[in-house]
Short mmCIF file of C-alpha atoms in Angstrom, two decimals:
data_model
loop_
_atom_site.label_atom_id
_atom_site.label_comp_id
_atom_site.label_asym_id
_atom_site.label_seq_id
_atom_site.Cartn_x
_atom_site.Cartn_y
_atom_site.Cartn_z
CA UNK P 117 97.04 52.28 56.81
CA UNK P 118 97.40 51.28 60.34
CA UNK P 119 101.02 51.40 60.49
CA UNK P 120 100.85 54.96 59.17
CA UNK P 121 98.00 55.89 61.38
CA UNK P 122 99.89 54.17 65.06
CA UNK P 123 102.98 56.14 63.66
CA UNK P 124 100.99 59.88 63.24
CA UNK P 125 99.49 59.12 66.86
CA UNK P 126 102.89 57.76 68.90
CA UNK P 127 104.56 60.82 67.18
CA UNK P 128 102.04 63.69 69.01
CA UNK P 129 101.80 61.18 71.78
CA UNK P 130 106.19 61.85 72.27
CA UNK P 131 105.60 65.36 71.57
CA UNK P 132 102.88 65.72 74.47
CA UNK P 133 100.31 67.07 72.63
CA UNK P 134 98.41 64.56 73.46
CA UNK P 135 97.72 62.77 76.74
CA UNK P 136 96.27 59.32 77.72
CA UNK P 137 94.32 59.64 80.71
CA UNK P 138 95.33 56.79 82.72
CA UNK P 139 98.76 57.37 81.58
CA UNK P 140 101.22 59.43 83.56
CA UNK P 141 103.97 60.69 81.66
CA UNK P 142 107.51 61.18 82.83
CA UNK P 143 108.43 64.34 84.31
CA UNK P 144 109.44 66.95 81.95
CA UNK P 145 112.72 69.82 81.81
CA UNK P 146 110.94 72.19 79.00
CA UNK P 147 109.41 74.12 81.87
CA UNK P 148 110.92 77.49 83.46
CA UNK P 149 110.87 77.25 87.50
CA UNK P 150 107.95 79.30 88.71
CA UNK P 151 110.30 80.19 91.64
CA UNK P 152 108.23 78.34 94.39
CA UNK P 153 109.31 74.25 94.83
CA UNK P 154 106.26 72.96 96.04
CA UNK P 155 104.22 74.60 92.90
CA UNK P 156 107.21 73.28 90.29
CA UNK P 157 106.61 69.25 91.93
CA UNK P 158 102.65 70.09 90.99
CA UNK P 159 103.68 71.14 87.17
CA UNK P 160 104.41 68.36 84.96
CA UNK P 161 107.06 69.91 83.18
CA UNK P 162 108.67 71.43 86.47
CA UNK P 163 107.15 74.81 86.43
CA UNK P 164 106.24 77.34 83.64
CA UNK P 165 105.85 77.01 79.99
CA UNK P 166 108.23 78.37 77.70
CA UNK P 167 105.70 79.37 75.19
CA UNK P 168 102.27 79.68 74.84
CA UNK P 169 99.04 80.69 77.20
CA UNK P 170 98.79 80.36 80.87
CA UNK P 171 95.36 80.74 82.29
CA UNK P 172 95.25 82.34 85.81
CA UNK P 173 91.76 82.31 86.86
CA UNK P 174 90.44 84.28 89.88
CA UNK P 175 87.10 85.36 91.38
CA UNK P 176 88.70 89.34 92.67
CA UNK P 177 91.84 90.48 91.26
CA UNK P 178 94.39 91.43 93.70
CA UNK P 179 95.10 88.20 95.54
CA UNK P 180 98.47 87.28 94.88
CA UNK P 181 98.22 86.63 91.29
CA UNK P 182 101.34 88.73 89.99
CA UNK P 183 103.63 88.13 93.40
CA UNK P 184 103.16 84.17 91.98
CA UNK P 185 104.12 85.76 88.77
CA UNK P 186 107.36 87.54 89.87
CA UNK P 187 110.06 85.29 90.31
CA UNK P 188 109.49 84.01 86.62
CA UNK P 189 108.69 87.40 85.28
CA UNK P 190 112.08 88.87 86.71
CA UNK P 191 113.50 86.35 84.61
CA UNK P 192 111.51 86.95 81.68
CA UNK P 193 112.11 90.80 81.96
CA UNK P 194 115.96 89.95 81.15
CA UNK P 195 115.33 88.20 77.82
CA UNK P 196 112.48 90.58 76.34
CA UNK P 197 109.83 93.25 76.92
CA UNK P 198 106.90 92.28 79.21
CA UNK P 199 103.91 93.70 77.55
CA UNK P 200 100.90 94.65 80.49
CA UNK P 201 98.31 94.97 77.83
CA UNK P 202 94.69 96.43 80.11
CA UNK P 203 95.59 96.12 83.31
CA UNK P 204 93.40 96.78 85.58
CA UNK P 205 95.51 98.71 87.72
CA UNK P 206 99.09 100.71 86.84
CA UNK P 207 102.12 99.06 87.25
CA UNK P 208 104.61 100.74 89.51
CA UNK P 209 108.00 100.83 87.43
CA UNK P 210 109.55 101.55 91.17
CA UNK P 211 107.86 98.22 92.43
CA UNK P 212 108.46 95.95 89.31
CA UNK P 213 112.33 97.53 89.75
CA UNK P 214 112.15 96.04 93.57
CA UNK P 215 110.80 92.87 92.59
CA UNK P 216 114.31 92.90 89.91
CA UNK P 217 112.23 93.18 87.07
CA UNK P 218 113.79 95.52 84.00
CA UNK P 219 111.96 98.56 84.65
CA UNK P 220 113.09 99.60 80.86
CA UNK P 221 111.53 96.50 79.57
CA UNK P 222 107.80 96.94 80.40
CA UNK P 223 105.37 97.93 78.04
CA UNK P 224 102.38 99.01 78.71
CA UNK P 225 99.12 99.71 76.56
CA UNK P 226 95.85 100.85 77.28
CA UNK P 227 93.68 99.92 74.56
CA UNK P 228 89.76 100.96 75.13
CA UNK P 229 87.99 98.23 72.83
CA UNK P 230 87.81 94.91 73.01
CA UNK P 231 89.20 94.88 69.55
CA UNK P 232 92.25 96.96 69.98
CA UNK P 233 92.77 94.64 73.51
CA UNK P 234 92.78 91.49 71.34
CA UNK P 235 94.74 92.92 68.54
CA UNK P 236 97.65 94.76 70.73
CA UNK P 237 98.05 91.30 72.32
CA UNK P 238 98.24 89.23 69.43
CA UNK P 239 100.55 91.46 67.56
CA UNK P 240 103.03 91.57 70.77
CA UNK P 241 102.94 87.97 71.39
CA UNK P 242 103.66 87.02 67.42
CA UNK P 243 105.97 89.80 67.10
CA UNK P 244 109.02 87.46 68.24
CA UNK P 245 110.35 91.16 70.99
CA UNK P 246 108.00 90.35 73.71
CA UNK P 247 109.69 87.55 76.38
CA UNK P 248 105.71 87.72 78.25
CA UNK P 249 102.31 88.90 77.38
CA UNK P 250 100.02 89.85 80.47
CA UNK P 251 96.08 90.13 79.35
CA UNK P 252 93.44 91.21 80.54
CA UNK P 253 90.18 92.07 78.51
CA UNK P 254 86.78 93.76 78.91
CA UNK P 255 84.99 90.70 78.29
CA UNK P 256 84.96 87.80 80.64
CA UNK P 257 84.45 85.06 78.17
CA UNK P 258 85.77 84.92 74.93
CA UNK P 259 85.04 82.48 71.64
CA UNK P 260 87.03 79.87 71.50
CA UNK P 261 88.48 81.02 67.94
CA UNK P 262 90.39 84.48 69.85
CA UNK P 263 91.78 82.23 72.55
CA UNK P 264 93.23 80.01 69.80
CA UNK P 265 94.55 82.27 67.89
CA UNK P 266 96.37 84.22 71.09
CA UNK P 267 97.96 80.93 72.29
CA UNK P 268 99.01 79.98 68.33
CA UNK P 269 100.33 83.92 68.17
CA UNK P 270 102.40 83.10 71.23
CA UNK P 271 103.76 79.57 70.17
CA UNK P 272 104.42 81.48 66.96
CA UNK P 273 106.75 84.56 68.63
CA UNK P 274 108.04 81.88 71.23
CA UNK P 275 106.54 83.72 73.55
CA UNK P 276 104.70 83.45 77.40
CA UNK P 277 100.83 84.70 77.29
CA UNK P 278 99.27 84.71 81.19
CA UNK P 279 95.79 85.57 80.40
CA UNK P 280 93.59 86.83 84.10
CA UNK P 281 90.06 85.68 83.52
CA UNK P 282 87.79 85.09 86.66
CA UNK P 283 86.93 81.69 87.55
CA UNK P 284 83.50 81.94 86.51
CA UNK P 285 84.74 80.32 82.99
CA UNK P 286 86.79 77.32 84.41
CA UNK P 287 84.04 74.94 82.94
CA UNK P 288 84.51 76.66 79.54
CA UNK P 289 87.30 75.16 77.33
CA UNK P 290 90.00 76.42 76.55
CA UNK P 291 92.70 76.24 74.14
CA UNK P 292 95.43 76.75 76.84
CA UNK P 293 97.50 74.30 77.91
CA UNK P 294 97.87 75.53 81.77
CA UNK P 295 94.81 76.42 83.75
CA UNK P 296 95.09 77.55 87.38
CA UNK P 297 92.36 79.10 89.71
CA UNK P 298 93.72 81.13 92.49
CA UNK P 299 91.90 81.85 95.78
CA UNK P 300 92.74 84.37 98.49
CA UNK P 301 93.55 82.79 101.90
CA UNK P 302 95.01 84.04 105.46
CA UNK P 303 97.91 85.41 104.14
CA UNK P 304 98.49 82.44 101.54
CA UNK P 305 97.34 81.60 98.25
CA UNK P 306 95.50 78.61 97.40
CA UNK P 307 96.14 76.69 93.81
CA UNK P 308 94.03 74.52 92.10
CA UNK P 309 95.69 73.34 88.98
CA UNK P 310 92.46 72.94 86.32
CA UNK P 311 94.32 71.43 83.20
CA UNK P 312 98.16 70.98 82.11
CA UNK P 313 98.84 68.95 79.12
CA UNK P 314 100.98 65.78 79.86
CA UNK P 315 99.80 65.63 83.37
CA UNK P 316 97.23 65.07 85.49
CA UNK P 317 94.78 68.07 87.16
CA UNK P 318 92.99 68.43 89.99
CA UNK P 319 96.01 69.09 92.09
CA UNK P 320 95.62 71.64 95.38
CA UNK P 321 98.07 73.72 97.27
CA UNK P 322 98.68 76.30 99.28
CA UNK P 323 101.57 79.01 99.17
CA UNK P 324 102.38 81.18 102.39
CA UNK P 325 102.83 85.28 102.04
CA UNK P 326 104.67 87.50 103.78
CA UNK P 327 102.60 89.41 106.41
CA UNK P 328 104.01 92.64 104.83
CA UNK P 329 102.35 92.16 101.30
CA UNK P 330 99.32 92.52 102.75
CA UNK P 331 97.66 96.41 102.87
CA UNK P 332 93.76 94.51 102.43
CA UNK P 333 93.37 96.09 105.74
CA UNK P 334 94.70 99.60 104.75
CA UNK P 335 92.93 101.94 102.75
CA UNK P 336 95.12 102.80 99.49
CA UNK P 337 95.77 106.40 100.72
CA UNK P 338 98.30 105.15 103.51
CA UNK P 339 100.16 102.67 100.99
CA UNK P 340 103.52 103.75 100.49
CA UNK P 341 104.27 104.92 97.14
CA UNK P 342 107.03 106.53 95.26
CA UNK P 343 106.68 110.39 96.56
CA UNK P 344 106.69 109.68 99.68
CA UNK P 345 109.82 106.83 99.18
CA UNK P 346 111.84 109.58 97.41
CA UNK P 347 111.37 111.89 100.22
CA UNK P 348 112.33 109.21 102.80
CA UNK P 349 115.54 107.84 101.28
CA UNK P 350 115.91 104.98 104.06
CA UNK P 351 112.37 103.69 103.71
CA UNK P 352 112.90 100.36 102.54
CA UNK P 353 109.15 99.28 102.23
CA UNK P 354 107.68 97.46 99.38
CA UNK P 355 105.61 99.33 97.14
CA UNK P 356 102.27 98.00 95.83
CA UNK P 357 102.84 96.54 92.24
CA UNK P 358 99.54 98.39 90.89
CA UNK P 359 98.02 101.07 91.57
CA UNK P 360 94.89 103.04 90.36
CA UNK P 361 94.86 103.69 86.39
CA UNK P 362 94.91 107.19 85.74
CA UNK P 363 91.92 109.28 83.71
CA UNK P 364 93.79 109.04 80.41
CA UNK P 365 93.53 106.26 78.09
CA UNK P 366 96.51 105.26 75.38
CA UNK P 367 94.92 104.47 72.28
CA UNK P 368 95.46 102.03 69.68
CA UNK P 369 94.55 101.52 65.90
CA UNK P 370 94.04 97.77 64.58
CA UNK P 371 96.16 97.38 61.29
CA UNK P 372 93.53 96.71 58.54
CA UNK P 373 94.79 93.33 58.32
CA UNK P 374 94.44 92.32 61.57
CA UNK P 375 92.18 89.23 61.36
CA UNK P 376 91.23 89.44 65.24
CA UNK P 377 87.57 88.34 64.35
CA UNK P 378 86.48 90.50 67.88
CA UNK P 379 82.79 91.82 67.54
#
């Protein structure tokens, strides 16, 4: 019995689903560079998952959070849709195209319940088409049983689920392997890495921005935006990623199977 037992627990212990505390294990290649060095040295498997949820975790929205996100999403884009399911802005196909993501690959829905939210995102990230999965719900916290079953969906569909939830849940568990809470800073974004599987947390860093990503000090109206760059053919300014959702909502029916459990 205790040969069989020491075998089960050496065999999750080489998969890395589980980790010793005191135990640091050897760096890792399954992870897809995040694009930024000094972040992929932080990451114990050298940047991104492959599969599964990534928590970002934020107190505002609007700090950085998807310019972190680029360099692997412009990747992503290449191999699969990238599904924006509630965003809490609109995504600027002109922008993503700048930022050399496939503007033809991005998929976005609008669902108005929770329900709908939890259910468009788990059918996406199961579905097997979807390279990523952006999230973001109505609810700030949600019962451990929907996380699970988003991050199983997504190991399921091989695919990459970044969920946004602010950082007023980083003491509540969660089923995710990755964990990060972002803060704004003077043109930088600070890291704190709150869990990764297979490697230690608590880590803290801080990545600089461009100047000219910055329009926190510019009222929306004077952001440039896609009339006014098709009517100036030589302004090469970035545009803003997201910009505000318009009246109209896209909705979406649950398929009668869907065994979401949302209330």
């Amino acid at each position: 019995m205790y040969s069989v037992s020491n075998h089960a627990l050496n065999t999750l212990l080489d998969k890395r689903h589980l980790w010793r505390g005191r135990h640091v294990l050897p760096p890792s290649t399954e992870g897809v560079s995040t694009g930024f060095s000094e972040l992929d040295t932080h990451l114990h498997l050298g940047g991104w998952p492959v599969v599964g949820s990534t928590e970002i975790l934020s107190q505002q929205l609007g700090i950085g959070e998807l310019w972190l996100l680029l360099p692997a999403l412009a990747q992503r884009s290449q191999e699969g849709a990238v599904v924006w399911v509630n965003p809490p802005c609109l995504p600027s196909p002109q922008a993503l195209a700048q930022q050399g993501l496939a503007a033809h690959r991005q998929l976005l829905i609008r669902p108005s319940q929770l329900s709908e939210q939890l259910w468009a995102a788990e059918e996406c990230l199961r579905s097997g088409a979807c390279s990523a999965v952006l999230s973001w719900f109505t609810t700030q916290s949600l019962p451990d049983k929907q996380l699970r079953r988003l991050h199983l969906a997504a190991q399921e569909g091989r695919s990459w689920h970044l969920h946004f939830r602010p950082e007023q849940i980083a003491q509540q568990v969660s089923p995710a392997p990755l964990r990060l809470q972002l803060r704004p800073a003077p043109q930088a974004l600070d890291i704190e890495i709150l869990k990764q599987r297979g490697g230690p947390a608590g880590q803290r860093l801080t990545l600089r921005r461009h100047a000219e990503l910055y329009y926190q000090q510019r009222p929306p109206a004077q952001w440039p935006t896609a009339h006014h760059r098709a009517k100036t053919t030589r302004d090469t300014r970035r545009l803003p990623l997201l910009a505000p959702l318009p009246s109209y909502p896209v909705t979406i029916t649950p398929s009668s199977k869907s065994q979401t459990g949302a209330s």
